[in-house]
Backbone atoms as SQL, in Angstrom:
CREATE TABLE atoms (id INTEGER PRIMARY KEY, chain TEXT, resi INTEGER, resn TEXT, atom TEXT, x REAL, y REAL, z REAL);
INSERT INTO atoms VALUES
  (1, 'A', 1, 'MET', 'N', -43.041, -9.663, 82.858),
  (2, 'A', 1, 'MET', 'CA', -43.275, -8.269, 83.109),
  (3, 'A', 1, 'MET', 'C', -42.131, -7.498, 84.270),
  (4, 'A', 2, 'ALA', 'N', -41.172, -8.478, 85.077),
  (5, 'A', 2, 'ALA', 'CA', -39.911, -7.316, 85.497),
  (6, 'A', 2, 'ALA', 'C', -39.205, -7.518, 85.159),
  (7, 'A', 3, 'GLU', 'N', -38.943, -9.155, 84.081),
  (8, 'A', 3, 'GLU', 'CA', -37.754, -8.937, 83.076),
  (9, 'A', 3, 'GLU', 'C', -38.162, -7.425, 82.502),
  (10, 'A', 4, 'GLU', 'N', -38.856, -7.602, 81.605),
  (11, 'A', 4, 'GLU', 'CA', -39.417, -6.019, 81.398),
  (12, 'A', 4, 'GLU', 'C', -38.585, -4.441, 82.080),
  (13, 'A', 5, 'LYS', 'N', -39.283, -4.676, 82.685),
  (14, 'A', 5, 'LYS', 'CA', -39.046, -3.521, 84.102),
  (15, 'A', 5, 'LYS', 'C', -37.071, -3.131, 84.279),
  (16, 'A', 6, 'LYS', 'N', -36.608, -4.309, 84.548),
  (17, 'A', 6, 'LYS', 'CA', -34.936, -4.878, 84.554),
  (18, 'A', 6, 'LYS', 'C', -34.744, -4.002, 83.056),
  (19, 'A', 7, 'THR', 'N', -34.961, -4.598, 82.354),
  (20, 'A', 7, 'THR', 'CA', -34.254, -4.370, 81.392),
  (21, 'A', 7, 'THR', 'C', -34.271, -2.839, 80.804),
  (22, 'A', 8, 'LYS', 'N', -36.010, -2.142, 80.833),
  (23, 'A', 8, 'LYS', 'CA', -35.996, -0.462, 80.903),
  (24, 'A', 8, 'LYS', 'C', -35.317, -0.108, 81.437),
  (25, 'A', 9, 'SER', 'N', -35.439, -0.202, 83.016),
  (26, 'A', 9, 'SER', 'CA', -34.582, 0.563, 83.918),
  (27, 'A', 9, 'SER', 'C', -33.031, 0.480, 83.190),
  (28, 'A', 10, 'GLY', 'N', -32.557, -0.516, 83.084),
  (29, 'A', 10, 'GLY', 'CA', -31.423, -0.706, 82.783),
  (30, 'A', 10, 'GLY', 'C', -30.970, -0.310, 81.477),
  (31, 'A', 11, 'ARG', 'N', -31.832, 0.134, 80.419),
  (32, 'A', 11, 'ARG', 'CA', -31.858, 0.830, 79.093),
  (33, 'A', 11, 'ARG', 'C', -31.431, 2.811, 80.022),
  (34, 'A', 12, 'PHE', 'N', -32.469, 2.797, 80.368),
  (35, 'A', 12, 'PHE', 'CA', -32.180, 4.368, 80.892),
  (36, 'A', 12, 'PHE', 'C', -31.471, 4.568, 82.006),
  (37, 'A', 13, 'ALA', 'N', -30.564, 3.496, 82.842),
  (38, 'A', 13, 'ALA', 'CA', -29.759, 4.010, 83.465),
  (39, 'A', 13, 'ALA', 'C', -27.940, 4.051, 82.388),
  (40, 'A', 14, 'GLY', 'N', -28.617, 3.231, 81.399),
  (41, 'A', 14, 'GLY', 'CA', -27.638, 3.367, 80.612),
  (42, 'A', 14, 'GLY', 'C', -27.308, 4.319, 79.637),
  (43, 'A', 15, 'LEU', 'N', -28.567, 5.401, 79.669),
  (44, 'A', 15, 'LEU', 'CA', -28.877, 6.025, 78.785),
  (45, 'A', 15, 'LEU', 'C', -27.937, 8.085, 79.437),
  (46, 'A', 16, 'LYS', 'N', -28.488, 7.880, 81.149),
  (47, 'A', 16, 'LYS', 'CA', -28.563, 8.182, 81.846),
  (48, 'A', 16, 'LYS', 'C', -26.462, 9.242, 82.131),
  (49, 'A', 17, 'THR', 'N', -26.225, 7.614, 81.759),
  (50, 'A', 17, 'THR', 'CA', -24.867, 7.481, 81.794),
  (51, 'A', 17, 'THR', 'C', -23.780, 8.398, 80.678),
  (52, 'A', 18, 'GLU', 'N', -24.727, 7.744, 79.310),
  (53, 'A', 18, 'GLU', 'CA', -24.060, 8.538, 78.101),
  (54, 'A', 18, 'GLU', 'C', -24.436, 9.833, 78.522),
  (55, 'A', 19, 'PHE', 'N', -25.246, 10.354, 79.356),
  (56, 'A', 19, 'PHE', 'CA', -25.700, 11.804, 78.709),
  (57, 'A', 19, 'PHE', 'C', -24.587, 12.130, 79.334),
  (58, 'A', 20, 'GLU', 'N', -24.220, 12.081, 80.656),
  (59, 'A', 20, 'GLU', 'CA', -23.326, 12.302, 82.056),
  (60, 'A', 20, 'GLU', 'C', -21.968, 12.595, 80.889),
  (61, 'A', 21, 'LYS', 'N', -22.061, 12.081, 80.070),
  (62, 'A', 21, 'LYS', 'CA', -20.879, 12.015, 78.340),
  (63, 'A', 21, 'LYS', 'C', -20.369, 12.561, 78.244),
  (64, 'A', 22, 'ILE', 'N', -21.630, 13.552, 77.709),
  (65, 'A', 22, 'ILE', 'CA', -21.396, 14.783, 76.751),
  (66, 'A', 22, 'ILE', 'C', -20.870, 15.769, 77.053),
  (67, 'A', 23, 'VAL', 'N', -19.551, 16.399, 76.474),
  (68, 'A', 23, 'VAL', 'CA', -18.681, 17.656, 76.400),
  (69, 'A', 23, 'VAL', 'C', -20.206, 18.546, 75.471),
  (70, 'A', 24, 'TRP', 'N', -20.585, 19.787, 76.010),
  (71, 'A', 24, 'TRP', 'CA', -20.999, 20.588, 75.262),
  (72, 'A', 24, 'TRP', 'C', -19.785, 21.764, 74.563),
  (73, 'A', 25, 'ALA', 'N', -20.226, 22.504, 73.730),
  (74, 'A', 25, 'ALA', 'CA', -19.331, 23.250, 73.218),
  (75, 'A', 25, 'ALA', 'C', -19.261, 24.470, 73.755),
  (76, 'A', 26, 'ASP', 'N', -18.024, 25.317, 73.800),
  (77, 'A', 26, 'ASP', 'CA', -18.574, 26.882, 73.992),
  (78, 'A', 26, 'ASP', 'C', -19.354, 27.777, 72.877),
  (79, 'A', 27, 'PRO', 'N', -20.354, 28.378, 73.499),
  (80, 'A', 27, 'PRO', 'CA', -21.012, 29.243, 73.363),
  (81, 'A', 27, 'PRO', 'C', -20.002, 30.367, 71.647),
  (82, 'A', 28, 'LYS', 'N', -18.842, 30.488, 72.887),
  (83, 'A', 28, 'LYS', 'CA', -18.121, 31.249, 71.363),
  (84, 'A', 28, 'LYS', 'C', -17.649, 30.425, 70.621),
  (85, 'A', 29, 'ASP', 'N', -16.926, 29.368, 70.599),
  (86, 'A', 29, 'ASP', 'CA', -17.208, 28.020, 69.407),
  (87, 'A', 29, 'ASP', 'C', -18.263, 27.712, 68.524),
  (88, 'A', 30, 'VAL', 'N', -19.236, 27.960, 69.836),
  (89, 'A', 30, 'VAL', 'CA', -20.294, 27.225, 68.322),
  (90, 'A', 30, 'VAL', 'C', -20.596, 28.461, 67.255),
  (91, 'A', 31, 'SER', 'N', -20.564, 30.178, 67.787),
  (92, 'A', 31, 'SER', 'CA', -20.378, 30.814, 66.990),
  (93, 'A', 31, 'SER', 'C', -19.531, 31.176, 65.969),
  (94, 'A', 32, 'LYS', 'N', -18.395, 31.129, 66.651),
  (95, 'A', 32, 'LYS', 'CA', -17.196, 30.642, 65.674),
  (96, 'A', 32, 'LYS', 'C', -18.192, 29.872, 64.226),
  (97, 'A', 33, 'GLN', 'N', -18.086, 28.725, 64.139),
  (98, 'A', 33, 'GLN', 'CA', -18.316, 27.790, 64.057),
  (99, 'A', 33, 'GLN', 'C', -19.670, 27.973, 62.601),
  (100, 'A', 34, 'THR', 'N', -20.246, 29.052, 63.550),
  (101, 'A', 34, 'THR', 'CA', -21.934, 29.074, 62.850),
  (102, 'A', 34, 'THR', 'C', -21.250, 29.843, 61.382),
  (103, 'A', 35, 'THR', 'N', -20.675, 31.392, 61.944),
  (104, 'A', 35, 'THR', 'CA', -20.150, 31.614, 61.380),
  (105, 'A', 35, 'THR', 'C', -19.433, 31.773, 60.131),
  (106, 'A', 36, 'ALA', 'N', -18.496, 30.146, 60.258),
  (107, 'A', 36, 'ALA', 'CA', -17.936, 29.177, 59.353),
  (108, 'A', 36, 'ALA', 'C', -18.865, 28.966, 58.110),
  (109, 'A', 37, 'VAL', 'N', -19.731, 28.423, 58.710),
  (110, 'A', 37, 'VAL', 'CA', -20.668, 27.048, 57.532),
  (111, 'A', 37, 'VAL', 'C', -21.791, 28.097, 57.577),
  (112, 'A', 38, 'VAL', 'N', -22.112, 29.852, 57.507),
  (113, 'A', 38, 'VAL', 'CA', -22.599, 30.859, 57.234),
  (114, 'A', 38, 'VAL', 'C', -22.342, 31.050, 55.725),
  (115, 'A', 39, 'ALA', 'N', -20.451, 31.990, 56.192),
  (116, 'A', 39, 'ALA', 'CA', -19.893, 31.784, 54.944),
  (117, 'A', 39, 'ALA', 'C', -19.755, 31.244, 53.753),
  (118, 'A', 40, 'VAL', 'N', -19.121, 29.766, 53.718),
  (119, 'A', 40, 'VAL', 'CA', -18.999, 28.868, 53.382),
  (120, 'A', 40, 'VAL', 'C', -20.145, 28.797, 52.367),
  (121, 'A', 41, 'SER', 'N', -21.866, 28.549, 52.296),
  (122, 'A', 41, 'SER', 'CA', -22.180, 28.498, 52.323),
  (123, 'A', 41, 'SER', 'C', -22.515, 29.480, 50.959),
  (124, 'A', 42, 'VAL', 'N', -22.431, 30.977, 51.888),
  (125, 'A', 42, 'VAL', 'CA', -22.931, 31.730, 50.570),
  (126, 'A', 42, 'VAL', 'C', -22.017, 31.991, 49.423),
  (127, 'A', 43, 'VAL', 'N', -20.446, 31.639, 49.866),
  (128, 'A', 43, 'VAL', 'CA', -19.484, 31.483, 48.497),
  (129, 'A', 43, 'VAL', 'C', -20.022, 30.324, 47.548),
  (130, 'A', 44, 'VAL', 'N', -20.447, 29.159, 48.453),
  (131, 'A', 44, 'VAL', 'CA', -21.130, 28.220, 47.661),
  (132, 'A', 44, 'VAL', 'C', -21.482, 28.711, 46.405),
  (133, 'A', 45, 'ALA', 'N', -22.966, 29.250, 47.350),
  (134, 'A', 45, 'ALA', 'CA', -23.912, 30.046, 46.829),
  (135, 'A', 45, 'ALA', 'C', -23.857, 30.559, 45.083),
  (136, 'A', 46, 'VAL', 'N', -22.785, 31.436, 45.765),
  (137, 'A', 46, 'VAL', 'CA', -22.525, 32.589, 44.991),
  (138, 'A', 46, 'VAL', 'C', -21.618, 31.447, 43.463),
  (139, 'A', 47, 'ILE', 'N', -20.748, 30.841, 43.893),
  (140, 'A', 47, 'ILE', 'CA', -20.220, 30.074, 42.483),
  (141, 'A', 47, 'ILE', 'C', -21.220, 29.138, 41.332),
  (142, 'A', 48, 'ILE', 'N', -22.765, 28.528, 42.720),
  (143, 'A', 48, 'ILE', 'CA', -23.017, 27.947, 41.402),
  (144, 'A', 48, 'ILE', 'C', -23.917, 28.901, 41.047),
  (145, 'A', 49, 'ILE', 'N', -24.465, 30.458, 41.641),
  (146, 'A', 49, 'ILE', 'CA', -24.884, 31.126, 40.854),
  (147, 'A', 49, 'ILE', 'C', -25.063, 30.977, 39.294),
  (148, 'A', 50, 'VAL', 'N', -22.796, 31.770, 39.531),
  (149, 'A', 50, 'VAL', 'CA', -21.936, 32.023, 38.558),
  (150, 'A', 50, 'VAL', 'C', -22.376, 31.068, 37.380),
  (151, 'A', 51, 'LEU', 'N', -21.873, 29.700, 37.544),
  (152, 'A', 51, 'LEU', 'CA', -21.945, 28.712, 37.245),
  (153, 'A', 51, 'LEU', 'C', -23.461, 28.051, 36.190),
  (154, 'A', 52, 'ASP', 'N', -24.357, 28.666, 36.819),
  (155, 'A', 52, 'ASP', 'CA', -26.086, 28.019, 36.273),
  (156, 'A', 52, 'ASP', 'C', -26.178, 29.688, 35.243),
  (157, 'A', 53, 'ALA', 'N', -25.209, 30.186, 35.646),
  (158, 'A', 53, 'ALA', 'CA', -25.780, 31.785, 34.223),
  (159, 'A', 53, 'ALA', 'C', -25.038, 31.837, 33.022),
  (160, 'A', 54, 'LEU', 'N', -23.617, 30.884, 33.911),
  (161, 'A', 54, 'LEU', 'CA', -22.238, 30.664, 32.817),
  (162, 'A', 54, 'LEU', 'C', -22.492, 29.841, 31.665),
  (163, 'A', 55, 'ILE', 'N', -23.287, 28.601, 32.197),
  (164, 'A', 55, 'ILE', 'CA', -23.557, 27.863, 31.573),
  (165, 'A', 55, 'ILE', 'C', -25.276, 27.941, 30.634),
  (166, 'A', 56, 'ASN', 'N', -26.108, 28.614, 31.058),
  (167, 'A', 56, 'ASN', 'CA', -27.128, 28.476, 31.024),
  (168, 'A', 56, 'ASN', 'C', -27.223, 29.543, 29.652),
  (169, 'A', 57, 'LYS', 'N', -25.846, 30.263, 29.451),
  (170, 'A', 57, 'LYS', 'CA', -25.115, 31.412, 28.153),
  (171, 'A', 57, 'LYS', 'C', -25.426, 30.370, 26.973),
  (172, 'A', 58, 'GLY', 'N', -24.171, 29.575, 27.385),
  (173, 'A', 58, 'GLY', 'CA', -23.866, 28.510, 26.613),
  (174, 'A', 58, 'GLY', 'C', -24.285, 27.691, 26.341),
  (175, 'A', 59, 'VAL', 'N', -25.270, 27.348, 26.980),
  (176, 'A', 59, 'VAL', 'CA', -26.535, 27.036, 26.529),
  (177, 'A', 59, 'VAL', 'C', -27.205, 27.360, 24.665),
  (178, 'A', 60, 'ASN', 'N', -27.698, 28.367, 25.816),
  (179, 'A', 60, 'ASN', 'CA', -28.012, 29.176, 24.839),
  (180, 'A', 60, 'ASN', 'C', -27.796, 29.413, 23.578),
  (181, 'A', 61, 'ILE', 'N', -26.750, 29.757, 23.901),
  (182, 'A', 61, 'ILE', 'CA', -25.582, 30.026, 22.252),
  (183, 'A', 61, 'ILE', 'C', -26.253, 28.902, 21.625),
  (184, 'A', 62, 'LEU', 'N', -25.776, 27.568, 22.474),
  (185, 'A', 62, 'LEU', 'CA', -26.022, 26.865, 21.043),
  (186, 'A', 62, 'LEU', 'C', -27.039, 25.888, 20.532),
  (187, 'A', 63, 'VAL', 'N', -27.912, 26.591, 21.350),
  (188, 'A', 63, 'VAL', 'CA', -30.237, 26.151, 20.777),
  (189, 'A', 63, 'VAL', 'C', -29.847, 27.331, 19.390),
  (190, 'A', 64, 'ASN', 'N', -29.273, 28.587, 19.762),
  (191, 'A', 64, 'ASN', 'CA', -29.554, 29.446, 18.309),
  (192, 'A', 64, 'ASN', 'C', -28.708, 29.176, 17.548),
  (193, 'A', 65, 'LEU', 'N', -27.265, 28.678, 17.587),
  (194, 'A', 65, 'LEU', 'CA', -26.920, 28.021, 16.279),
  (195, 'A', 65, 'LEU', 'C', -27.358, 27.909, 15.208);
């Protein structure tokens, strides 16, 4: 039982040490990256919508032959 406590406290000490190494991004950088991700997502969504419409029309043309 004592060994378990040592192991657990050692793990928590290591965890605390690792948390102290974390470097958080600036809010300005986070907002820039968030804007970039949203913009790229919208562009990819538009591309997928256009491709889907074109493929759908192509399949409909082939089916109606």
